[in-house]
PDB file of C-alpha atoms and ligand atoms in Angstrom:
ATOM      1  CA  MET M   4     -17.650  13.721  14.235  1.00  0.00           C
ATOM      2  CA  LYS M   5     -18.789  11.520  17.113  1.00  0.00           C
ATOM      3  CA  VAL M   6     -19.397   7.772  16.863  1.00  0.00           C
ATOM      4  CA  LEU M   7     -20.853   5.453  19.523  1.00  0.00           C
ATOM      5  CA  PHE M   8     -20.647   1.689  20.022  1.00  0.00           C
ATOM      6  CA  VAL M   9     -22.748  -0.552  22.263  1.00  0.00           C
ATOM      7  CA  SER M  10     -23.311  -4.294  22.578  1.00  0.00           C
ATOM      8  CA  ASP M  11     -24.718  -6.886  24.974  1.00  0.00           C
ATOM      9  CA  LEU M  12     -27.700  -4.969  26.322  1.00  0.00           C
ATOM     10  CA  HIS M  13     -29.618  -8.266  26.388  1.00  0.00           C
ATOM     11  CA  LEU M  14     -32.928  -6.415  26.335  1.00  0.00           C
ATOM     12  CA  LYS M  15     -35.778  -8.496  27.755  1.00  0.00           C
ATOM     13  CA  ALA M  16     -39.276  -7.940  29.137  1.00  0.00           C
ATOM     14  CA  GLU M  17     -38.118  -8.892  32.674  1.00  0.00           C
ATOM     15  CA  ARG M  18     -35.685  -5.944  32.826  1.00  0.00           C
ATOM     16  CA  PRO M  19     -37.647  -2.813  31.861  1.00  0.00           C
ATOM     17  CA  ASP M  20     -34.987  -0.758  33.681  1.00  0.00           C
ATOM     18  CA  ILE M  21     -32.419  -1.663  30.999  1.00  0.00           C
ATOM     19  CA  THR M  22     -34.847  -0.792  28.186  1.00  0.00           C
ATOM     20  CA  ARG M  23     -35.511   2.551  29.928  1.00  0.00           C
ATOM     21  CA  ALA M  24     -31.778   3.196  30.290  1.00  0.00           C
ATOM     22  CA  PHE M  25     -31.298   2.493  26.574  1.00  0.00           C
ATOM     23  CA  LEU M  26     -34.186   4.825  25.667  1.00  0.00           C
ATOM     24  CA  HIS M  27     -32.571   7.537  27.762  1.00  0.00           C
ATOM     25  CA  PHE M  28     -29.196   6.855  26.116  1.00  0.00           C
ATOM     26  CA  LEU M  29     -30.795   7.161  22.642  1.00  0.00           C
ATOM     27  CA  ASN M  30     -32.672  10.355  23.481  1.00  0.00           C
ATOM     28  CA  ASP M  31     -29.742  11.936  25.254  1.00  0.00           C
ATOM     29  CA  THR M  32     -26.222  10.744  24.314  1.00  0.00           C
ATOM     30  CA  ALA M  33     -26.998   9.331  20.860  1.00  0.00           C
ATOM     31  CA  THR M  34     -28.836  12.411  19.570  1.00  0.00           C
ATOM     32  CA  HIS M  35     -25.462  14.207  19.582  1.00  0.00           C
ATOM     33  CA  ALA M  36     -23.752  11.427  17.624  1.00  0.00           C
ATOM     34  CA  ASP M  37     -23.235  10.968  13.881  1.00  0.00           C
ATOM     35  CA  ALA M  38     -23.448   7.192  14.078  1.00  0.00           C
ATOM     36  CA  LEU M  39     -24.432   4.455  16.500  1.00  0.00           C
ATOM     37  CA  TYR M  40     -23.074   0.934  16.076  1.00  0.00           C
ATOM     38  CA  LEU M  41     -25.099  -1.867  17.665  1.00  0.00           C
ATOM     39  CA  LEU M  42     -22.605  -4.719  17.906  1.00  0.00           C
ATOM     40  CA  GLY M  43     -24.798  -7.679  18.797  1.00  0.00           C
ATOM     41  CA  ASP M  44     -26.783  -9.175  21.678  1.00  0.00           C
ATOM     42  CA  ILE M  45     -28.852  -6.020  21.849  1.00  0.00           C
ATOM     43  CA  PHE M  46     -31.742  -8.427  22.482  1.00  0.00           C
ATOM     44  CA  GLU M  47     -31.667 -11.344  24.913  1.00  0.00           C
ATOM     45  CA  ALA M  48     -33.261 -13.533  22.246  1.00  0.00           C
ATOM     46  CA  TRP M  49     -34.614 -12.880  18.765  1.00  0.00           C
ATOM     47  CA  ILE M  50     -36.662 -15.623  17.154  1.00  0.00           C
ATOM     48  CA  GLY M  51     -37.901 -13.795  14.052  1.00  0.00           C
ATOM     49  CA  ASP M  52     -38.906 -10.320  12.831  1.00  0.00           C
ATOM     50  CA  ASP M  53     -42.528 -11.522  12.706  1.00  0.00           C
ATOM     51  CA  VAL M  54     -42.820 -12.081  16.473  1.00  0.00           C
ATOM     52  CA  PRO M  55     -44.690  -9.217  18.167  1.00  0.00           C
ATOM     53  CA  MET M  56     -42.768  -7.587  21.047  1.00  0.00           C
ATOM     54  CA  PRO M  57     -45.083  -4.892  22.433  1.00  0.00           C
ATOM     55  CA  GLU M  58     -42.673  -4.131  25.291  1.00  0.00           C
ATOM     56  CA  PHE M  59     -40.122  -2.816  22.766  1.00  0.00           C
ATOM     57  CA  GLU M  60     -42.463  -0.766  20.541  1.00  0.00           C
ATOM     58  CA  PRO M  61     -41.439   2.597  22.088  1.00  0.00           C
ATOM     59  CA  LEU M  62     -37.796   1.590  21.642  1.00  0.00           C
ATOM     60  CA  PHE M  63     -38.271   0.695  17.969  1.00  0.00           C
ATOM     61  CA  GLU M  64     -39.977   4.052  17.372  1.00  0.00           C
ATOM     62  CA  THR M  65     -37.124   5.885  19.122  1.00  0.00           C
ATOM     63  CA  LEU M  66     -34.510   4.083  17.022  1.00  0.00           C
ATOM     64  CA  LYS M  67     -36.449   4.981  13.874  1.00  0.00           C
ATOM     65  CA  THR M  68     -36.710   8.638  14.893  1.00  0.00           C
ATOM     66  CA  LEU M  69     -32.996   8.725  15.707  1.00  0.00           C
ATOM     67  CA  SER M  70     -32.046   7.373  12.277  1.00  0.00           C
ATOM     68  CA  GLU M  71     -34.471   9.770  10.571  1.00  0.00           C
ATOM     69  CA  GLN M  72     -32.876  12.657  12.443  1.00  0.00           C
ATOM     70  CA  GLY M  73     -29.511  11.803  10.919  1.00  0.00           C
ATOM     71  CA  CYS M  74     -27.728   9.508  13.363  1.00  0.00           C
ATOM     72  CA  LYS M  75     -26.659   6.586  11.166  1.00  0.00           C
ATOM     73  CA  LEU M  76     -27.583   3.225  12.686  1.00  0.00           C
ATOM     74  CA  TYR M  77     -25.627   0.006  12.113  1.00  0.00           C
ATOM     75  CA  PHE M  78     -26.462  -3.454  13.407  1.00  0.00           C
ATOM     76  CA  GLN M  79     -24.179  -6.468  13.686  1.00  0.00           C
ATOM     77  CA  HIS M  80     -25.543  -9.866  14.746  1.00  0.00           C
ATOM     78  CA  GLY M  81     -24.715 -11.363  18.144  1.00  0.00           C
ATOM     79  CA  ASN M  82     -25.167 -14.956  19.247  1.00  0.00           C
ATOM     80  CA  ARG M  83     -28.557 -14.075  20.775  1.00  0.00           C
ATOM     81  CA  ASP M  84     -29.995 -11.937  17.992  1.00  0.00           C
ATOM     82  CA  PHE M  85     -28.455 -13.464  14.865  1.00  0.00           C
ATOM     83  CA  LEU M  86     -31.976 -13.899  13.501  1.00  0.00           C
ATOM     84  CA  VAL M  87     -32.603 -10.158  13.291  1.00  0.00           C
ATOM     85  CA  GLY M  88     -33.598  -9.680   9.666  1.00  0.00           C
ATOM     86  CA  LYS M  89     -33.999  -7.101   6.909  1.00  0.00           C
ATOM     87  CA  HIS M  90     -37.605  -6.380   7.793  1.00  0.00           C
ATOM     88  CA  PHE M  91     -36.760  -5.221  11.334  1.00  0.00           C
ATOM     89  CA  LEU M  92     -33.661  -3.294  10.247  1.00  0.00           C
ATOM     90  CA  GLU M  93     -35.653  -1.459   7.582  1.00  0.00           C
ATOM     91  CA  ARG M  94     -38.236  -0.575  10.179  1.00  0.00           C
ATOM     92  CA  ILE M  95     -35.706   1.154  12.452  1.00  0.00           C
ATOM     93  CA  GLY M  96     -33.601   2.519   9.576  1.00  0.00           C
ATOM     94  CA  ALA M  97     -30.465   0.507  10.344  1.00  0.00           C
ATOM     95  CA  LYS M  98     -27.925  -1.033   8.010  1.00  0.00           C
ATOM     96  CA  GLN M  99     -26.677  -4.558   8.632  1.00  0.00           C
ATOM     97  CA  LEU M 100     -22.949  -5.077   9.018  1.00  0.00           C
ATOM     98  CA  GLU M 101     -21.080  -8.236   8.071  1.00  0.00           C
ATOM     99  CA  GLU M 102     -19.739 -10.254  10.992  1.00  0.00           C
ATOM    100  CA  LYS M 103     -16.289  -8.732  10.516  1.00  0.00           C
ATOM    101  CA  TYR M 104     -16.595  -5.112   9.443  1.00  0.00           C
ATOM    102  CA  ARG M 105     -13.924  -2.548   8.737  1.00  0.00           C
ATOM    103  CA  VAL M 106     -15.025   0.946   9.682  1.00  0.00           C
ATOM    104  CA  SER M 107     -13.317   4.244   9.085  1.00  0.00           C
ATOM    105  CA  LEU M 108     -13.235   6.305  12.307  1.00  0.00           C
ATOM    106  CA  PRO M 109     -11.926   9.829  12.997  1.00  0.00           C
ATOM    107  CA  ILE M 110      -8.857   8.181  14.606  1.00  0.00           C
ATOM    108  CA  GLY M 111      -8.260   5.650  11.796  1.00  0.00           C
ATOM    109  CA  ASP M 112      -9.740   2.309  10.767  1.00  0.00           C
ATOM    110  CA  ALA M 113     -11.137  -0.231  13.203  1.00  0.00           C
ATOM    111  CA  LEU M 114     -12.425  -3.763  12.884  1.00  0.00           C
ATOM    112  CA  LEU M 115     -15.850  -4.437  14.407  1.00  0.00           C
ATOM    113  CA  MET M 116     -16.994  -7.880  15.540  1.00  0.00           C
ATOM    114  CA  HIS M 117     -19.519  -9.230  18.033  1.00  0.00           C
ATOM    115  CA  GLY M 118     -16.672 -11.306  19.465  1.00  0.00           C
ATOM    116  CA  ASP M 119     -18.103 -14.831  19.689  1.00  0.00           C
ATOM    117  CA  GLN M 120     -16.038 -15.809  16.620  1.00  0.00           C
ATOM    118  CA  LEU M 121     -12.881 -15.139  18.643  1.00  0.00           C
ATOM    119  CA  CYS M 122     -13.752 -17.698  21.341  1.00  0.00           C
ATOM    120  CA  THR M 123     -12.127 -20.491  19.354  1.00  0.00           C
ATOM    121  CA  ASP M 124     -11.345 -22.650  22.422  1.00  0.00           C
ATOM    122  CA  ASP M 125     -15.092 -23.113  22.928  1.00  0.00           C
ATOM    123  CA  LYS M 126     -15.345 -25.944  20.410  1.00  0.00           C
ATOM    124  CA  ASP M 127     -18.951 -26.877  21.348  1.00  0.00           C
ATOM    125  CA  TYR M 128     -20.115 -23.343  20.780  1.00  0.00           C
ATOM    126  CA  GLN M 129     -18.248 -22.965  17.466  1.00  0.00           C
ATOM    127  CA  GLU M 130     -19.877 -26.177  16.198  1.00  0.00           C
ATOM    128  CA  PHE M 131     -23.264 -24.939  17.287  1.00  0.00           C
ATOM    129  CA  ARG M 132     -22.566 -21.597  15.622  1.00  0.00           C
ATOM    130  CA  VAL M 133     -21.848 -23.199  12.243  1.00  0.00           C
ATOM    131  CA  LEU M 134     -25.187 -24.996  12.456  1.00  0.00           C
ATOM    132  CA  VAL M 135     -27.389 -22.022  13.373  1.00  0.00           C
ATOM    133  CA  ARG M 136     -25.690 -19.603  10.953  1.00  0.00           C
ATOM    134  CA  ASP M 137     -26.549 -21.892   8.044  1.00  0.00           C
ATOM    135  CA  PRO M 138     -29.161 -20.092   5.870  1.00  0.00           C
ATOM    136  CA  ASN M 139     -31.094 -23.317   5.231  1.00  0.00           C
ATOM    137  CA  TRP M 140     -31.256 -24.094   8.925  1.00  0.00           C
ATOM    138  CA  GLN M 141     -32.456 -20.550   9.615  1.00  0.00           C
ATOM    139  CA  LYS M 142     -35.107 -20.738   6.920  1.00  0.00           C
ATOM    140  CA  GLU M 143     -36.469 -23.940   8.397  1.00  0.00           C
ATOM    141  CA  PHE M 144     -36.439 -22.552  11.939  1.00  0.00           C
ATOM    142  CA  LEU M 145     -38.201 -19.340  10.882  1.00  0.00           C
ATOM    143  CA  SER M 146     -40.930 -21.306   9.105  1.00  0.00           C
ATOM    144  CA  LYS M 147     -41.967 -22.975  12.380  1.00  0.00           C
ATOM    145  CA  PRO M 148     -44.907 -21.569  14.381  1.00  0.00           C
ATOM    146  CA  VAL M 149     -43.909 -18.870  16.901  1.00  0.00           C
ATOM    147  CA  LYS M 150     -44.855 -21.100  19.854  1.00  0.00           C
ATOM    148  CA  GLU M 151     -42.527 -23.833  18.673  1.00  0.00           C
ATOM    149  CA  ARG M 152     -39.679 -21.365  18.011  1.00  0.00           C
ATOM    150  CA  LEU M 153     -40.118 -19.969  21.509  1.00  0.00           C
ATOM    151  CA  SER M 154     -39.971 -23.383  23.080  1.00  0.00           C
ATOM    152  CA  ILE M 155     -36.812 -24.335  21.113  1.00  0.00           C
ATOM    153  CA  ALA M 156     -35.136 -21.050  22.103  1.00  0.00           C
ATOM    154  CA  GLN M 157     -36.029 -21.607  25.772  1.00  0.00           C
ATOM    155  CA  GLN M 158     -34.643 -25.136  25.640  1.00  0.00           C
ATOM    156  CA  LEU M 159     -31.503 -23.828  24.038  1.00  0.00           C
ATOM    157  CA  ARG M 160     -31.015 -21.153  26.688  1.00  0.00           C
ATOM    158  CA  ALA M 161     -31.319 -23.780  29.401  1.00  0.00           C
ATOM    159  CA  THR M 162     -28.750 -26.023  27.629  1.00  0.00           C
ATOM    160  CA  SER M 163     -26.416 -23.061  27.127  1.00  0.00           C
ATOM    161  CA  GLN M 164     -26.622 -22.023  30.808  1.00  0.00           C
ATOM    162  CA  GLN M 165     -25.961 -25.583  31.922  1.00  0.00           C
ATOM    163  CA  ARG M 166     -22.965 -25.988  29.594  1.00  0.00           C
ATOM    164  CA  ASN M 167     -21.541 -22.567  30.517  1.00  0.00           C
ATOM    165  CA  ALA M 168     -21.543 -23.531  34.198  1.00  0.00           C
ATOM    166  CA  GLU M 169     -19.297 -26.473  33.271  1.00  0.00           C
ATOM    167  CA  LYS M 170     -16.905 -24.433  31.084  1.00  0.00           C
ATOM    168  CA  SER M 171     -13.785 -22.784  32.481  1.00  0.00           C
ATOM    169  CA  ASN M 172     -13.530 -18.999  32.452  1.00  0.00           C
ATOM    170  CA  ASP M 173     -10.668 -19.161  29.965  1.00  0.00           C
ATOM    171  CA  ILE M 174     -12.636 -21.173  27.408  1.00  0.00           C
ATOM    172  CA  MET M 175     -15.312 -18.487  27.353  1.00  0.00           C
ATOM    173  CA  ASP M 176     -12.852 -15.657  26.685  1.00  0.00           C
ATOM    174  CA  VAL M 177     -11.316 -14.796  23.325  1.00  0.00           C
ATOM    175  CA  ASN M 178      -8.318 -16.796  22.142  1.00  0.00           C
ATOM    176  CA  PRO M 179      -5.220 -14.523  21.920  1.00  0.00           C
ATOM    177  CA  LEU M 180      -4.044 -16.178  18.702  1.00  0.00           C
ATOM    178  CA  ALA M 181      -7.465 -15.660  17.097  1.00  0.00           C
ATOM    179  CA  VAL M 182      -7.262 -11.979  18.060  1.00  0.00           C
ATOM    180  CA  ALA M 183      -3.730 -11.568  16.690  1.00  0.00           C
ATOM    181  CA  SER M 184      -4.740 -13.333  13.511  1.00  0.00           C
ATOM    182  CA  VAL M 185      -7.729 -11.069  12.738  1.00  0.00           C
ATOM    183  CA  LEU M 186      -5.634  -7.966  13.472  1.00  0.00           C
ATOM    184  CA  GLN M 187      -2.891  -9.188  11.178  1.00  0.00           C
ATOM    185  CA  GLU M 188      -5.204 -10.310   8.367  1.00  0.00           C
ATOM    186  CA  ALA M 189      -6.981  -6.968   8.364  1.00  0.00           C
ATOM    187  CA  ASP M 190      -3.693  -5.112   8.819  1.00  0.00           C
ATOM    188  CA  ILE M 191      -5.413  -2.958  11.393  1.00  0.00           C
ATOM    189  CA  GLU M 192      -4.497  -1.399  14.743  1.00  0.00           C
ATOM    190  CA  LEU M 193      -7.863  -1.386  16.526  1.00  0.00           C
ATOM    191  CA  LEU M 194     -10.428  -4.136  17.197  1.00  0.00           C
ATOM    192  CA  ILE M 195     -13.743  -3.378  18.903  1.00  0.00           C
ATOM    193  CA  HIS M 196     -15.965  -6.210  20.144  1.00  0.00           C
ATOM    194  CA  GLY M 197     -18.335  -7.351  22.881  1.00  0.00           C
ATOM    195  CA  HIS M 198     -19.748 -10.766  23.830  1.00  0.00           C
ATOM    196  CA  THR M 199     -17.427 -11.754  26.692  1.00  0.00           C
ATOM    197  CA  HIS M 200     -18.888  -9.265  29.203  1.00  0.00           C
ATOM    198  CA  ARG M 201     -15.336  -8.372  30.244  1.00  0.00           C
ATOM    199  CA  PRO M 202     -15.139  -4.651  29.430  1.00  0.00           C
ATOM    200  CA  ALA M 203     -11.543  -3.473  29.102  1.00  0.00           C
ATOM    201  CA  ILE M 204      -8.978  -1.920  26.811  1.00  0.00           C
ATOM    202  CA  HIS M 205      -6.148  -4.325  25.971  1.00  0.00           C
ATOM    203  CA  TYR M 206      -2.924  -3.186  24.315  1.00  0.00           C
ATOM    204  CA  ASN M 207      -0.122  -5.108  22.543  1.00  0.00           C
ATOM    205  CA  GLN M 208      -2.539  -7.662  21.097  1.00  0.00           C
ATOM    206  CA  LEU M 209      -0.482  -8.284  17.968  1.00  0.00           C
ATOM    207  CA  LYS M 210       2.980  -7.594  19.342  1.00  0.00           C
ATOM    208  CA  ALA M 211       4.662  -5.061  21.627  1.00  0.00           C
ATOM    209  CA  GLY M 212       3.301  -1.632  20.793  1.00  0.00           C
ATOM    210  CA  GLN M 213       0.860  -2.965  18.219  1.00  0.00           C
ATOM    211  CA  GLY M 214      -2.804  -3.982  18.298  1.00  0.00           C
ATOM    212  CA  THR M 215      -5.435  -2.532  20.627  1.00  0.00           C
ATOM    213  CA  ARG M 216      -8.614  -4.401  21.573  1.00  0.00           C
ATOM    214  CA  VAL M 217     -11.567  -2.606  23.114  1.00  0.00           C
ATOM    215  CA  VAL M 218     -14.099  -4.898  24.791  1.00  0.00           C
ATOM    216  CA  LEU M 219     -17.544  -3.392  25.312  1.00  0.00           C
ATOM    217  CA  GLY M 220     -19.431  -4.230  28.510  1.00  0.00           C
ATOM    218  CA  ASP M 221     -22.840  -5.807  29.060  1.00  0.00           C
ATOM    219  CA  TRP M 222     -25.677  -3.727  30.461  1.00  0.00           C
ATOM    220  CA  ASP M 223     -26.811  -4.928  33.877  1.00  0.00           C
ATOM    221  CA  THR M 224     -26.285  -2.722  36.917  1.00  0.00           C
ATOM    222  CA  GLN M 225     -24.353  -0.294  34.721  1.00  0.00           C
ATOM    223  CA  LEU M 226     -24.416   0.690  31.071  1.00  0.00           C
ATOM    224  CA  TRP M 227     -21.364   0.720  28.823  1.00  0.00           C
ATOM    225  CA  TYR M 228     -20.570   2.464  25.589  1.00  0.00           C
ATOM    226  CA  LEU M 229     -17.534   3.444  23.561  1.00  0.00           C
ATOM    227  CA  GLU M 230     -17.344   7.000  22.303  1.00  0.00           C
ATOM    228  CA  CYS M 231     -14.970   7.940  19.521  1.00  0.00           C
ATOM    229  CA  ASP M 232     -14.102  11.330  18.022  1.00  0.00           C
ATOM    230  CA  GLU M 233     -11.073  13.123  16.532  1.00  0.00           C
ATOM    231  CA  ASN M 234      -9.388  13.176  19.944  1.00  0.00           C
ATOM    232  CA  GLY M 235      -9.514   9.435  20.595  1.00  0.00           C
ATOM    233  CA  PHE M 236     -11.865   6.983  22.269  1.00  0.00           C
ATOM    234  CA  THR M 237     -13.317   6.561  25.749  1.00  0.00           C
ATOM    235  CA  LEU M 238     -14.978   3.504  27.241  1.00  0.00           C
ATOM    236  CA  VAL M 239     -17.765   4.950  29.371  1.00  0.00           C
ATOM    237  CA  ASP M 240     -19.763   3.277  32.148  1.00  0.00           C
ATOM    238  CA  GLU M 241     -22.644   4.742  34.125  1.00  0.00           C
ATOM    239  CA  PRO M 242     -24.935   3.274  36.759  1.00  0.00           C
ATOM    240  CA  ILE M 243     -28.368   2.138  35.528  1.00  0.00           C
TER     241      ILE M 243
HETATM  242  O1  LP5 Q 322     -25.524 -16.777  25.428  1.00  0.00           O
HETATM  243  P1  LP5 Q 322     -24.611 -17.120  26.519  1.00  0.00           P
HETATM  244  O2  LP5 Q 322     -23.771 -15.992  26.965  1.00  0.00           O
HETATM  245  O3  LP5 Q 322     -25.319 -17.789  27.659  1.00  0.00           O
HETATM  246  O4  LP5 Q 322     -23.628 -18.234  25.969  1.00  0.00           O
HETATM  247  C1  LP5 Q 322     -23.011 -18.088  24.717  1.00  0.00           C
HETATM  248  C2  LP5 Q 322     -23.101 -19.403  23.992  1.00  0.00           C
HETATM  249  N1  LP5 Q 322     -24.493 -19.847  23.903  1.00  0.00           N
HETATM  250  C3  LP5 Q 322     -25.276 -19.476  22.904  1.00  0.00           C
HETATM  251  C4  LP5 Q 322     -26.682 -20.021  22.884  1.00  0.00           C
HETATM  252  C5  LP5 Q 322     -27.633 -18.911  23.212  1.00  0.00           C
HETATM  253  O5  LP5 Q 322     -27.547 -18.568  24.580  1.00  0.00           O
HETATM  254  C6  LP5 Q 322     -29.028 -19.367  22.896  1.00  0.00           C
HETATM  255  C7  LP5 Q 322     -29.950 -18.217  22.791  1.00  0.00           C
HETATM  256  C8  LP5 Q 322     -30.584 -18.212  21.491  1.00  0.00           C
HETATM  257  C9  LP5 Q 322     -31.665 -17.175  21.424  1.00  0.00           C
HETATM  258  C10 LP5 Q 322     -32.466 -17.164  20.173  1.00  0.00           C
HETATM  259  C11 LP5 Q 322     -32.025 -18.036  19.122  1.00  0.00           C
HETATM  260  C12 LP5 Q 322     -33.135 -18.514  18.331  1.00  0.00           C
HETATM  261  C13 LP5 Q 322     -32.749 -19.642  17.513  1.00  0.00           C
HETATM  262  C14 LP5 Q 322     -32.904 -20.922  18.222  1.00  0.00           C
HETATM  263  C15 LP5 Q 322     -32.030 -21.925  17.606  1.00  0.00           C
HETATM  264  C16 LP5 Q 322     -32.225 -23.336  18.110  1.00  0.00           C
HETATM  265  O6  LP5 Q 322     -24.939 -18.705  22.027  1.00  0.00           O
HETATM  266  C17 LP5 Q 322     -22.303 -20.444  24.716  1.00  0.00           C
HETATM  267  C18 LP5 Q 322     -20.884 -19.935  24.863  1.00  0.00           C
HETATM  268  C19 LP5 Q 322     -20.871 -18.606  25.596  1.00  0.00           C
HETATM  269  O7  LP5 Q 322     -21.674 -17.682  24.883  1.00  0.00           O
HETATM  270  C20 LP5 Q 322     -19.483 -17.999  25.752  1.00  0.00           C
HETATM  271  O8  LP5 Q 322     -18.901 -17.725  24.508  1.00  0.00           O
HETATM  272  O9  LP5 Q 322     -20.120 -20.878  25.568  1.00  0.00           O
HETATM  273  O10 LP5 Q 322     -22.288 -21.600  23.916  1.00  0.00           O
HETATM  274  C21 LP5 Q 322     -23.092 -22.638  24.246  1.00  0.00           C
HETATM  275  O11 LP5 Q 322     -23.647 -22.704  25.324  1.00  0.00           O
HETATM  276  C22 LP5 Q 322     -23.216 -23.682  23.203  1.00  0.00           C
HETATM  277  C23 LP5 Q 322     -23.073 -25.070  23.823  1.00  0.00           C
HETATM  278  O12 LP5 Q 322     -21.774 -25.262  24.282  1.00  0.00           O
HETATM  279  C24 LP5 Q 322     -23.485 -26.080  22.807  1.00  0.00           C
HETATM  280  C25 LP5 Q 322     -24.950 -26.000  22.513  1.00  0.00           C
HETATM  281  C26 LP5 Q 322     -25.486 -27.320  22.190  1.00  0.00           C
HETATM  282  C27 LP5 Q 322     -26.910 -27.157  21.817  1.00  0.00           C
HETATM  283  C28 LP5 Q 322     -27.555 -28.469  21.736  1.00  0.00           C
HETATM  284  C29 LP5 Q 322     -28.770 -28.409  20.884  1.00  0.00           C
HETATM  285  C30 LP5 Q 322     -29.977 -28.031  21.654  1.00  0.00           C
HETATM  286  C31 LP5 Q 322     -31.094 -27.880  20.681  1.00  0.00           C
HETATM  287  C32 LP5 Q 322     -32.347 -27.520  21.366  1.00  0.00           C
HETATM  288  C33 LP5 Q 322     -33.430 -27.397  20.378  1.00  0.00           C
HETATM  289  C34 LP5 Q 322     -34.107 -28.673  20.054  1.00  0.00           C
HETATM  290 MN1   MN Q 323     -22.764 -12.608  22.744  1.00  0.00          MN
END
């Protein structure tokens, strides 16, 4: 049994090389896997399932074929693609995961999260998150014309980039107490997340000898994925 995890590909029209690398990953590495977990920010921005994205059509077809061939696909929302909906997931044959999901792996249970929830020192972001995760707010946003949604998203990206430049590095990382608390609440040994773009394997996250946190990397000049089977897990990176 082989299971794969990726996050933070930030797929966008301006970086066809990353889309190509993902297509290659799906056709090559993922075809030998039993399941592929997409843990958020797969897309740079998602403003509704109804918005045509011709540049990703081959990718959507490949994901669909992969799921039809028996590799189970799971999708968890990130802070860029939290508006991915049922319609799109049905199209590619993926199942949506809750924002904190317990999965049973060949090496034991693990908790899966995008990771933005753990950045509790980033008060501005957490406030913003509460707003945009509100179903009523989302319904209203999705009822706006595509052009207007696009312009709001662009404005938001600009605000986010500006604010991030003013934030300290620490604020934008996970809070250690938030990490310990989710591990303890779930009574679990392993947490897998992305979002921070700081790929690493951290040990002793709950206390000495207890609590491992795997951070997936973002795809830019290299790709990152976590592979898990009966023998353990490996965080893999390859040049794009
Ligand atoms: O994404 P990244 O890594 O740059 O930064 C994130 C946090 N920022 C975000 C915002 C996204 O980048 C926006 C992209 C949305 C794409 C599509 C959404 C479609 C819906 C549109 C909804 C309006 O997630 C950033 C974190 C950082 O990670 C690290 O964790 O710090 O958080 C912020 O930048 C949030 C700001 O601190 C607060 C934002 C205030 C927004 C003010 C309202 C502007 C409204 C504009 C519309 C009229
Ligand atoms: Mn993110």
